[in-house]
CSV table of C-alpha atoms in Angstrom, one decimal:
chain,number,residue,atom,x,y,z
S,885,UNK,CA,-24.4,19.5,20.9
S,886,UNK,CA,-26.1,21.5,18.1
S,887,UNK,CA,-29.3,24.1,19.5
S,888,UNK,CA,-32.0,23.4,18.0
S,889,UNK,CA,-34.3,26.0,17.2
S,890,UNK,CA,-37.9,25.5,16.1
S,891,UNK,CA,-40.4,28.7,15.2
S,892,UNK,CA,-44.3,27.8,14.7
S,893,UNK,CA,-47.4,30.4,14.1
S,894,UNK,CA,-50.8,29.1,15.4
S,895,UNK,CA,-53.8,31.1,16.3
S,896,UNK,CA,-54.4,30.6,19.9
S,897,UNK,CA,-58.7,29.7,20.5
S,898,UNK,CA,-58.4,29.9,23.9
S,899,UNK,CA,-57.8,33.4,24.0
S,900,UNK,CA,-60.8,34.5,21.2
S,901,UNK,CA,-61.9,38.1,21.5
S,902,UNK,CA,-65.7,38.8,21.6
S,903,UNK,CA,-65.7,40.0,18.3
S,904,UNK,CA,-64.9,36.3,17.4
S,905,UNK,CA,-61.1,37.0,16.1
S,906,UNK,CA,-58.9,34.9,17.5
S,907,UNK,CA,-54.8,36.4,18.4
S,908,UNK,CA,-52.0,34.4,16.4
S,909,UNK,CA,-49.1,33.8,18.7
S,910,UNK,CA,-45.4,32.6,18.0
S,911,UNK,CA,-44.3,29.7,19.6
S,912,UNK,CA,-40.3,29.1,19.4
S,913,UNK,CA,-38.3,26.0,20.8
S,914,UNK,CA,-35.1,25.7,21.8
S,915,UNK,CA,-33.8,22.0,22.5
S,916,UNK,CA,-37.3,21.1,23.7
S,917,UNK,CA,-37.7,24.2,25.6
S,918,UNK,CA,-40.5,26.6,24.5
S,919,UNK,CA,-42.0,30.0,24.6
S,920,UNK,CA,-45.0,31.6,23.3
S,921,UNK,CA,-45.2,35.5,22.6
S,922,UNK,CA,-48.0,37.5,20.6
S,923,UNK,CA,-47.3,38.9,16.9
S,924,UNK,CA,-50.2,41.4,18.1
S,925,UNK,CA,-52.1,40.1,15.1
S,926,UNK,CA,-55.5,39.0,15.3
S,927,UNK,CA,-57.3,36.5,12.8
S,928,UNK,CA,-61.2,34.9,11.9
S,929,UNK,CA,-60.4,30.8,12.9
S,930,UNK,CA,-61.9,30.2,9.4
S,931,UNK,CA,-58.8,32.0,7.2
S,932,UNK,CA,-56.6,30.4,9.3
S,933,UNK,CA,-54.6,27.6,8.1
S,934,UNK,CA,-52.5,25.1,10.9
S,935,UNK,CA,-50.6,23.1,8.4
S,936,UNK,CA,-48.8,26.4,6.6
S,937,UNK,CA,-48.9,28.7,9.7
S,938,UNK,CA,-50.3,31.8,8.1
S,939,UNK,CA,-53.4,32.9,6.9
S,940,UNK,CA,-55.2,31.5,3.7
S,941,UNK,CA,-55.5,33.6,0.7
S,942,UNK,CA,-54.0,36.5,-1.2
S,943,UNK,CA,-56.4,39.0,0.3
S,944,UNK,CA,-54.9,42.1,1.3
S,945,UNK,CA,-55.4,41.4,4.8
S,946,UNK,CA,-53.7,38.4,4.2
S,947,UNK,CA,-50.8,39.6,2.4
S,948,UNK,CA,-50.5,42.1,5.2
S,949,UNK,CA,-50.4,39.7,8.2
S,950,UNK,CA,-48.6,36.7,6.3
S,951,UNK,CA,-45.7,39.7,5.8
S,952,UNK,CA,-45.5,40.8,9.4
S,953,UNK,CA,-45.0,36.7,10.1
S,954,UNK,CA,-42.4,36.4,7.9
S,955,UNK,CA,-40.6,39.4,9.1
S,956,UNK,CA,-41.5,38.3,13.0
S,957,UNK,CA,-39.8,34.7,12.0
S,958,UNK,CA,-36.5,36.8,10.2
S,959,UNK,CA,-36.3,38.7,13.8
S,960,UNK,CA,-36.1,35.6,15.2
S,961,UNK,CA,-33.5,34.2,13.2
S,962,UNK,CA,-31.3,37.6,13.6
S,963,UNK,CA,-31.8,37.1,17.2
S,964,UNK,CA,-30.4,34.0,16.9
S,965,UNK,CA,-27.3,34.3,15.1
S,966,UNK,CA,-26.5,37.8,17.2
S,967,UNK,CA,-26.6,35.2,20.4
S,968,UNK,CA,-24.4,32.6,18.7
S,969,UNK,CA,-22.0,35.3,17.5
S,970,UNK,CA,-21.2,36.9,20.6
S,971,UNK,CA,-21.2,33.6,22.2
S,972,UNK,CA,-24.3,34.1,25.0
S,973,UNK,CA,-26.0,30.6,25.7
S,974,UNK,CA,-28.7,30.1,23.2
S,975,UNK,CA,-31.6,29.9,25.7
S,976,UNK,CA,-35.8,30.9,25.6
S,977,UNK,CA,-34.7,33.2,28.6
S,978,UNK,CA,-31.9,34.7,25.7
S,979,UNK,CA,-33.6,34.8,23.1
S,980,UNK,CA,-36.8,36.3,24.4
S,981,UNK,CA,-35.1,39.1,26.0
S,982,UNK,CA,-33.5,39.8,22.8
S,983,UNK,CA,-36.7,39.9,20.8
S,984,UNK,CA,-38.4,42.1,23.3
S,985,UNK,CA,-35.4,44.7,23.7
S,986,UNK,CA,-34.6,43.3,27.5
S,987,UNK,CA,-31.2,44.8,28.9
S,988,UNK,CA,-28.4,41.6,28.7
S,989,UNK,CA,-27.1,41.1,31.6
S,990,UNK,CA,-24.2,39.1,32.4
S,991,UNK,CA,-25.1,36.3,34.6
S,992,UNK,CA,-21.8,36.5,37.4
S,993,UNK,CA,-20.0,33.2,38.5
S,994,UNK,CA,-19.4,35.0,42.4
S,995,UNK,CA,-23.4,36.3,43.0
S,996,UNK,CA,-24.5,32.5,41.6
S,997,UNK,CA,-21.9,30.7,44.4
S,998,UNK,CA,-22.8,32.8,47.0
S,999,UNK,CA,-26.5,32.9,46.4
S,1000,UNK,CA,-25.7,29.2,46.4
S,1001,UNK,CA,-24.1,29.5,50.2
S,1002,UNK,CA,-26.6,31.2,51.5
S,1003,UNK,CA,-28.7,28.9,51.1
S,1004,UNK,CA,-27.1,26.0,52.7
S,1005,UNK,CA,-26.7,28.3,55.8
S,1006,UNK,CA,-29.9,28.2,55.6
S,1007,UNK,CA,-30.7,25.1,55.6
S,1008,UNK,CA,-27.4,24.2,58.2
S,1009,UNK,CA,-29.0,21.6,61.1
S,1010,UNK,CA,-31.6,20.6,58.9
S,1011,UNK,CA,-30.4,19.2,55.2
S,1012,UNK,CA,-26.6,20.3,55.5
S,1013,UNK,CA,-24.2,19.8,58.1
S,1014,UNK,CA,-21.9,22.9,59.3
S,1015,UNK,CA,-18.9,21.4,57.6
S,1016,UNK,CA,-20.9,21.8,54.1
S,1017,UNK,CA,-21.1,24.9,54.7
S,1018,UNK,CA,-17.9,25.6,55.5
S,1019,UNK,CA,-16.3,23.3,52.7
S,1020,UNK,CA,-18.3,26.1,50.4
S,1021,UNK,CA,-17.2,29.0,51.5
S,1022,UNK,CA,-13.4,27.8,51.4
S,1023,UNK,CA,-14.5,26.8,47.7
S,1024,UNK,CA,-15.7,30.1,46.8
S,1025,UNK,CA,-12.5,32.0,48.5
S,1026,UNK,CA,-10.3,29.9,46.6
S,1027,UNK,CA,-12.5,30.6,43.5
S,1028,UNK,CA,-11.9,34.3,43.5
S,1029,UNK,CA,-8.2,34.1,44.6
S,1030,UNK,CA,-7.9,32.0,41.5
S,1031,UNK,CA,-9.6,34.4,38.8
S,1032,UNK,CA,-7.6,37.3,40.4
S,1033,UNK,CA,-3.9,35.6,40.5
S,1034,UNK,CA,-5.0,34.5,36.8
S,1035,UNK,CA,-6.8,37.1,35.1
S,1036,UNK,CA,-6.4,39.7,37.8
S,1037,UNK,CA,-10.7,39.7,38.1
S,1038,UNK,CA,-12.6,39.2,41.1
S,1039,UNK,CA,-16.0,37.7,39.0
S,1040,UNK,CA,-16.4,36.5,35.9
S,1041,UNK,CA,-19.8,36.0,33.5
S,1042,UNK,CA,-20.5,32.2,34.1
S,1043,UNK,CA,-20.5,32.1,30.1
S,1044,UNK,CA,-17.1,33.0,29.9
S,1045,UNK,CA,-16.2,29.7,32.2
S,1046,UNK,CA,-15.0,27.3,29.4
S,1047,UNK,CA,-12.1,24.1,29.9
S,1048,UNK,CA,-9.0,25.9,30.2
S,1049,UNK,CA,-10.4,28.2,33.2
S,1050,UNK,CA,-11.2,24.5,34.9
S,1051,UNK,CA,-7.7,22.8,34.3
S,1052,UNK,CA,-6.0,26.6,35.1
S,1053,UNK,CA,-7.7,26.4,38.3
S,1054,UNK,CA,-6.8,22.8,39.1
S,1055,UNK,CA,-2.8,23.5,38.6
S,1056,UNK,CA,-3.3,26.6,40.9
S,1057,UNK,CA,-4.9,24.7,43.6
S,1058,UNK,CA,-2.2,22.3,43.1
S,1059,UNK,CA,0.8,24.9,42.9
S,1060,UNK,CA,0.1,27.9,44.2
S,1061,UNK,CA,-2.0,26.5,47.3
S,1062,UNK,CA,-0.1,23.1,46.9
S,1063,UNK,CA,-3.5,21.3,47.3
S,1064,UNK,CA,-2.9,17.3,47.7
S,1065,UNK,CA,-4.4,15.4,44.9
S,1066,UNK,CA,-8.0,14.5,46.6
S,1067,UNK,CA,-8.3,17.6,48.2
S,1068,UNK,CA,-7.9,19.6,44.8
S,1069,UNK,CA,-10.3,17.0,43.2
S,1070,UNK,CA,-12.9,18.0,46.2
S,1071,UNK,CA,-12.6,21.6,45.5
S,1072,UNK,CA,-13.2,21.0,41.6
S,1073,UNK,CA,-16.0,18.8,42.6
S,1074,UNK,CA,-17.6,21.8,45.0
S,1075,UNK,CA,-17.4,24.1,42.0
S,1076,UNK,CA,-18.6,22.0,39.2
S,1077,UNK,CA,-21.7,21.8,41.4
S,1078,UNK,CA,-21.9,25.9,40.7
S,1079,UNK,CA,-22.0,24.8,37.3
S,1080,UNK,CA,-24.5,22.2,37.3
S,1081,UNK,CA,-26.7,24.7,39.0
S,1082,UNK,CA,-26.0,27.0,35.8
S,1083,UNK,CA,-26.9,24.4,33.7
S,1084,UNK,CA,-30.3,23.4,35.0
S,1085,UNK,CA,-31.3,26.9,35.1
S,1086,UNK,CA,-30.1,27.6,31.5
S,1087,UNK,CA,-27.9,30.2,31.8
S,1088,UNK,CA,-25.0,28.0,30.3
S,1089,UNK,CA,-25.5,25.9,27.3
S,1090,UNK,CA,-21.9,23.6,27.2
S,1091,UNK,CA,-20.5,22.0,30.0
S,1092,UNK,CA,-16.9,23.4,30.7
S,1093,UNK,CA,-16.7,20.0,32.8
S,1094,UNK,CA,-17.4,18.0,29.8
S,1095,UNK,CA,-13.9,16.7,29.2
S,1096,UNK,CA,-12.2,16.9,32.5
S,1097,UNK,CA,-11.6,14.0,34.5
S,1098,UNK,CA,-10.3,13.7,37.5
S,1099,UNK,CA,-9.6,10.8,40.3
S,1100,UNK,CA,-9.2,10.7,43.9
S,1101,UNK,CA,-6.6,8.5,45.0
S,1102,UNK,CA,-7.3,6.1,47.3
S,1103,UNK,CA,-5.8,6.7,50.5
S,1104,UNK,CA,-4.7,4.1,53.3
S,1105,UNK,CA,-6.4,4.3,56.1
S,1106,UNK,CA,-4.9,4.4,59.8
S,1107,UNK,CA,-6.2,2.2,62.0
S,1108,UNK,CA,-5.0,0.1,65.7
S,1109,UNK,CA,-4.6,-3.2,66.0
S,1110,UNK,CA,-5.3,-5.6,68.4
S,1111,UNK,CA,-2.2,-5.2,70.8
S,1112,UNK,CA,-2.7,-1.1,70.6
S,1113,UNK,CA,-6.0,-1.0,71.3
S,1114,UNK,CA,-4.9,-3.2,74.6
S,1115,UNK,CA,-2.5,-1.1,75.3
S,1116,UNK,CA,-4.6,1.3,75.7
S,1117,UNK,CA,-7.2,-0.2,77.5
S,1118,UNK,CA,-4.8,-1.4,80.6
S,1119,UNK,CA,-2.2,1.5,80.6
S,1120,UNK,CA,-3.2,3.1,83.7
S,1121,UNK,CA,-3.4,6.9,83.6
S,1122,UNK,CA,-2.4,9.5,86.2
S,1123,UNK,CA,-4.2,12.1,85.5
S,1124,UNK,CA,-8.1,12.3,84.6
S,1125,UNK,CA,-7.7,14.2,81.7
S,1126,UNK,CA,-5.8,11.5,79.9
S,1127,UNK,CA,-8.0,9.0,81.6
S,1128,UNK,CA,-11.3,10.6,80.2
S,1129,UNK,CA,-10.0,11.1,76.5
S,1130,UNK,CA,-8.7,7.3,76.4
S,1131,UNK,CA,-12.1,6.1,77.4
S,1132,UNK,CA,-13.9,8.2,75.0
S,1133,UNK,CA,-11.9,6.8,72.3
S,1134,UNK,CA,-12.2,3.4,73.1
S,1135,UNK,CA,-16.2,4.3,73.2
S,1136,UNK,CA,-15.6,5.4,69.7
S,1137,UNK,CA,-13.4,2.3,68.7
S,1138,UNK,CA,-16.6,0.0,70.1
S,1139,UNK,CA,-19.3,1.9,68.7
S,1140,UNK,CA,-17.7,3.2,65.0
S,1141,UNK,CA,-19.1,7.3,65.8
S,1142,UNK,CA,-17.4,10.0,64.9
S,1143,UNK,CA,-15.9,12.8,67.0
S,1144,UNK,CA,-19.7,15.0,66.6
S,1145,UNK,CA,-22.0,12.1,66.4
S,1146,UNK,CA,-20.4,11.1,70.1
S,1147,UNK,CA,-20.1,14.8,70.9
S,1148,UNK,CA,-24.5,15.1,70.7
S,1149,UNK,CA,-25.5,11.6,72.3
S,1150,UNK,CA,-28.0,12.1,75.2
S,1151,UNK,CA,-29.2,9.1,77.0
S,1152,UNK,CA,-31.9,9.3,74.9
S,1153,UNK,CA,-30.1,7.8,72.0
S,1154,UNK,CA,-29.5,4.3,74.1
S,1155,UNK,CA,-32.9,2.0,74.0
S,1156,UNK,CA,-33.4,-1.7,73.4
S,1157,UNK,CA,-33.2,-2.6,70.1
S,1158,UNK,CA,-34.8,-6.0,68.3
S,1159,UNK,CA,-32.6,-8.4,70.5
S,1160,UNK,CA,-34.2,-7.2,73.8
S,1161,UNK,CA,-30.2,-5.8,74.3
S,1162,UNK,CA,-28.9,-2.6,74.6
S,1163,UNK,CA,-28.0,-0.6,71.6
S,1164,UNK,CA,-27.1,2.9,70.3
S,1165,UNK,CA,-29.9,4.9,67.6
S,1166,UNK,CA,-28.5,7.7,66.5
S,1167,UNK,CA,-28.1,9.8,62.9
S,1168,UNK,CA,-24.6,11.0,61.5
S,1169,UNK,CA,-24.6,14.6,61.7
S,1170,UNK,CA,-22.5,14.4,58.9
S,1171,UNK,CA,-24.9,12.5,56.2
S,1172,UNK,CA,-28.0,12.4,58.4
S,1173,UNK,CA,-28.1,9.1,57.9
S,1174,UNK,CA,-29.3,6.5,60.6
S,1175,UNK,CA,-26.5,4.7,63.1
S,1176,UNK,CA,-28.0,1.7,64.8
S,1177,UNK,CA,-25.4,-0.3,67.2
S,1178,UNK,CA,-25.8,-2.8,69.6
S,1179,UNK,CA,-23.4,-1.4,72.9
S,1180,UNK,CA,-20.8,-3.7,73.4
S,1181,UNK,CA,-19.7,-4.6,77.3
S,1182,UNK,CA,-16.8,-1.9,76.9
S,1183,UNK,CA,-19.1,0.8,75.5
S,1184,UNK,CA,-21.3,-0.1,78.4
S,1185,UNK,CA,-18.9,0.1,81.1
S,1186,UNK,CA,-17.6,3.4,79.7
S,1187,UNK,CA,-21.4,4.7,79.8
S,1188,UNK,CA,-22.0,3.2,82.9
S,1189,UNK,CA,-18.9,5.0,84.5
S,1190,UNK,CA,-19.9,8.1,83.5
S,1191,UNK,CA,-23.5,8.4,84.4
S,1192,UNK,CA,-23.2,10.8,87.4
S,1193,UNK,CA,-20.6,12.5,86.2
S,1194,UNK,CA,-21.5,16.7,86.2
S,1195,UNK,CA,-21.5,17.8,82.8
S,1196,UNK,CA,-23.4,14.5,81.6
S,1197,UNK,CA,-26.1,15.2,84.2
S,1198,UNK,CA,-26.2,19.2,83.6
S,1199,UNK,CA,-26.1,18.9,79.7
S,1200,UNK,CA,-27.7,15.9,79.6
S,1201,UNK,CA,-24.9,14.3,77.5
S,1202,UNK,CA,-24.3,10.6,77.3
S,1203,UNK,CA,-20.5,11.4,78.0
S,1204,UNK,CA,-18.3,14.5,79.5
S,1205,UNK,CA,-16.5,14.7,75.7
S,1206,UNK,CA,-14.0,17.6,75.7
S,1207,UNK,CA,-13.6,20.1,72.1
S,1208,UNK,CA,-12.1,18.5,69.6
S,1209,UNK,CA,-9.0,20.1,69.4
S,1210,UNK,CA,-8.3,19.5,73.1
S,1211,UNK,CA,-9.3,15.2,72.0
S,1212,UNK,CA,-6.9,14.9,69.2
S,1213,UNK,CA,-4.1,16.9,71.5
S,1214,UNK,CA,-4.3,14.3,74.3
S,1215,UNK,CA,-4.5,11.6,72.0
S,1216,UNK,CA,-1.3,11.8,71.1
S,1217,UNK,CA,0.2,12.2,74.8
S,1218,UNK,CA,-1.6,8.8,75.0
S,1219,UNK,CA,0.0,7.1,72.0
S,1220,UNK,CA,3.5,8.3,73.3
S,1221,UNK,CA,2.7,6.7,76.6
S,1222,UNK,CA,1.3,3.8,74.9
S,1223,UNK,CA,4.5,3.5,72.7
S,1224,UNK,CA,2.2,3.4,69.6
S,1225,UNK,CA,3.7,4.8,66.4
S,1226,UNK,CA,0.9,6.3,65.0
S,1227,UNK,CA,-0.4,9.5,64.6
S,1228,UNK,CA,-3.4,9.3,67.3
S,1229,UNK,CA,-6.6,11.3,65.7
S,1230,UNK,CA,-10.1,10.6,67.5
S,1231,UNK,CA,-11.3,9.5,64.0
S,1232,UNK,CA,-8.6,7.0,63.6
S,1233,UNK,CA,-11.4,5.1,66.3
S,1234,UNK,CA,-14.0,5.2,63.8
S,1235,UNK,CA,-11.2,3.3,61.1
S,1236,UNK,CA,-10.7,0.7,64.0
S,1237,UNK,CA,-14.2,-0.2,64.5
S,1238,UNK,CA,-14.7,-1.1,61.1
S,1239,UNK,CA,-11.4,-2.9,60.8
S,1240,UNK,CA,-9.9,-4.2,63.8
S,1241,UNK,CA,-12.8,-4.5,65.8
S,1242,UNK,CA,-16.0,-5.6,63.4
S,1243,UNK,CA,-14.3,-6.9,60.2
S,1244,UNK,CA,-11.5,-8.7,61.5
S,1245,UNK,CA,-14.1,-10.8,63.9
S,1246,UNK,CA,-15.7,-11.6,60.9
S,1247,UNK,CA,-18.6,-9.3,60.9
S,1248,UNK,CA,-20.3,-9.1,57.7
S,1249,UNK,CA,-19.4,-5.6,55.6
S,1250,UNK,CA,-23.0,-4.9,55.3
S,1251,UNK,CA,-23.9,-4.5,58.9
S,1252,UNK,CA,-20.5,-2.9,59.0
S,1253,UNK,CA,-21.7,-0.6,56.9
S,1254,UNK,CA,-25.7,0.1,58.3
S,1255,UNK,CA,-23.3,0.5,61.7
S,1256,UNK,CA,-21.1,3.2,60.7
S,1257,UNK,CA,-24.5,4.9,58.7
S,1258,UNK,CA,-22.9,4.7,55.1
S,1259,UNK,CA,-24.7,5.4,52.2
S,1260,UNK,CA,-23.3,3.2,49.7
S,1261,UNK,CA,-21.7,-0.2,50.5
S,1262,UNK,CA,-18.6,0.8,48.4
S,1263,UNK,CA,-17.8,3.6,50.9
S,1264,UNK,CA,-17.7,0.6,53.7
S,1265,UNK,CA,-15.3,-1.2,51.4
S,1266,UNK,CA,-12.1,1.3,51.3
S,1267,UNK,CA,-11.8,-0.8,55.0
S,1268,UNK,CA,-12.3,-4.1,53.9
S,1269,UNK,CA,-9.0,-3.6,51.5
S,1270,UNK,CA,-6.8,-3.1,54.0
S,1271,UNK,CA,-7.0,-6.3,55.6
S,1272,UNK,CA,-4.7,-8.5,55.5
S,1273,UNK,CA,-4.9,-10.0,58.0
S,1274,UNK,CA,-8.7,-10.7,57.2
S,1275,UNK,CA,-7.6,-12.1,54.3
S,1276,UNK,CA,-4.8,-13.9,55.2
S,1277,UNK,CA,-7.7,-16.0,58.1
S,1278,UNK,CA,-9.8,-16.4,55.2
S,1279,UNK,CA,-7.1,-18.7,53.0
S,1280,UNK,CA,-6.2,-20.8,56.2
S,1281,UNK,CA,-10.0,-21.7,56.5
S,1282,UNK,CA,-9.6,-23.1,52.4
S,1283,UNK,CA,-6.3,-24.2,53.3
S,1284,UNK,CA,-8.0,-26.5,55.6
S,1285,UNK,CA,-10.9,-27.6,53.5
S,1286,UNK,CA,-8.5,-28.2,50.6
S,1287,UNK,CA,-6.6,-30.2,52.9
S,1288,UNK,CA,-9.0,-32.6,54.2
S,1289,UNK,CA,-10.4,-32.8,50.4
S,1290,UNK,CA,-7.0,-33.9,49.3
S,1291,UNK,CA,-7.1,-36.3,52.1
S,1292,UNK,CA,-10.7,-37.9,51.8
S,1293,UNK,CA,-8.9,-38.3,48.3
S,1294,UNK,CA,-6.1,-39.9,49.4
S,1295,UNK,CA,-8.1,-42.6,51.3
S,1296,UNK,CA,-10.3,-43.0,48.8
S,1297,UNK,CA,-7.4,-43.5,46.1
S,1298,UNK,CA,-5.4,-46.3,48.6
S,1299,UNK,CA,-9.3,-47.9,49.3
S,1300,UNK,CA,-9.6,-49.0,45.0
S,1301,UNK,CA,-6.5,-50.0,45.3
């Protein structure tokens, strides 16, 4: 997009002097942006003429000022084409720093993403989860590894960010650090926020992002079925350890929470809800966003066997979760004993709630969703895709209608006969 540059002179009443002259300012726009800065002249409101920006006559005081105008407004336009030539964003912030002999500084990609950083750690607990954070900082590493294994620099100036540095820094996240496709896009995604940030402030005037496009891939999501989840339920474990982690994962596969959200439930978080039943308020840690579920008799069983334990009474926790390293470690001791093929992860319970458990049954996808705490219904939907076995319940109910259609038909066909 072309900058458009606009330079008016107006004398400025609000600021009259005593003496009655009134100061004649310059007021230059850039793409709607504007600044005003003093020519240091000073004029009677009567000589003064809006329409042609400059005082009216050919007295010598207006010959004199009128010049100092026109040589103000050939600054500008100098000023202008210096920024364009050595390619600086075109900007009020720019251009007045030019006009009034300001140093140029670069504006440097590394102080912007950390400034950036800092202030989500901040802000960690309160707008941003910790993984945010952390997802940020890994951005920013990868960041400068990339600018030093491909121009050998450990910063660059932000305006020297332009669509080859973005697709150069895509194939070295998927080369060099051998970045699967979604978690490449995720890292381009964290650093075109960097940009954005640049953009709103002004400091860049094209958008290196502009004509990239990239697309997560859909991936399929793990989940139990019916059978495994039964499995688990009446396999009878030896030891407590493996005993405590199955339960907490089946209170995960009847509830939909994830590993933290289970992690920081008090008793607290368990109150009637509209029904006059039990249910579960709580707010993902990771979006913040409300989780209300009513407590199924399993979830309540596994609450109600762990009421007294220690560590629920001492920490006042809802359950005795362990870290969850040590979770995801037993887990898969349990799906060897439980001779299920899968590759047992604590958040593989979150997939079965909203599949195997709530779906299937023929829950509707939008309390799904307000269970689980999404944002946006299409989030809720990867889970409806996988369902085939949803789908395949679905045809046999039109099966059936179609069936007694064709034979209500029938009979009526063999009745005009």
């Amino acid at each position: 997009m072309k900058t458009k540059v606009s330079i008016l002179f107006y004398a400025k009443k609000a600021k009259a002097a005593a003496n009655g002259l009134v100061p004649i300012y310059t007021r230059i726009t850039i793409n709607g942006k504007r600044i005003e800065l003093s020519t240091n002249r000073f004029v009677e409101i009567s000589k003064w003429s809006t329409e042609a920006g400059k005082i009216k006559g050919s007295s010598e005081e207006a010959r004199s000022i009128n010049n100092h105008l026109d040589l103000l407004k050939s600054q500008i336009r100098d000023a202008e084409m210096e920024l364009i030539h050595k390619k600086i964003a075109l900007t009020t912030e720019t251009i007045k720093s030019k006009l009034l002999g300001v140093d140029e500084r670069a504006r440097m990609l590394v102080p912007i993403f950390q400034d950036h950083n800092n202030k989500i750690k901040e802000l960690v607990g309160k707008e941003y989860a910790p993984g945010t954070l952390e997802r940020y900082t890994t951005s920013l590493k990868h960041t400068i590894e990339f600018m030093q294994w491909k121009y050998n620099i450990s910063d660059i100036d932000i305006t020297k960010i332009d669509h080859a540095f973005i697709t150069d820094y895509e194939f070295w996240l998927r080369s060099v650090r051998n970045c699967a496709n979604n978690t490449a896009v995720k890292y381009l995604k964290n650093f075109n926020k960097i940009i954005k940030l640049c953009l709103a402030n002004d400091w860049l005037d094209k958008n290196p992002f502009a004509n990239y496009k990239s697309k997560v891939k859909e991936v399929e999501r793990v989940y139990l079925t019916e059978a495994e989840i039964q499995s688990i339920i009446e396999k009878d474990f030896k030891t407590e350890r493996l005993s405590l982690v199955r339960d907490i994962f089946l209170f995960s596969c009847f509830t939909g929470l994830a590993y933290i959200d289970v992690k920081n439930l008090t008793k607290a978080h368990v109150s009637y809800g509209i029904d006059g039943e039990k249910w579960i308020f709580t707010h993902r840690q990771k979006t913040e966003s409300a989780s209300k579920i009513p407590i199924l008799p399993v979830t309540q069983m596994i609450i109600d066997k762990y009421e007294n334990h220690p560590q629920c009474i001492n920490e006042d926790k809802l359950l005795p979760i362990l870290s969850n390293q040590k979770m995801n470690a037993y887990l898969k001791e349990i799906a060897g004993v439980c001779e299920i093929e899968k590759e047992l992860t604590f958040h593989i319970a979150r997939h079965t709630f909203a599949t195997t458990v709530t779906l299937t049954n023929g829950v509707p996808i939008e309390s799904v969703s307000k269970m689980l705490g999404h944002k946006n219904l299409r989030t809720t939907q990867h889970y409806a895709k996988v369902l085939d076995r949803k789908v395949s319940d679905d045809m046999k109910i039109l099966k059936e209608k179609l069936a007694l259609n064709i034979s209500k038909a029938k009979m009526q066909l063999k009745s005009a006969q």
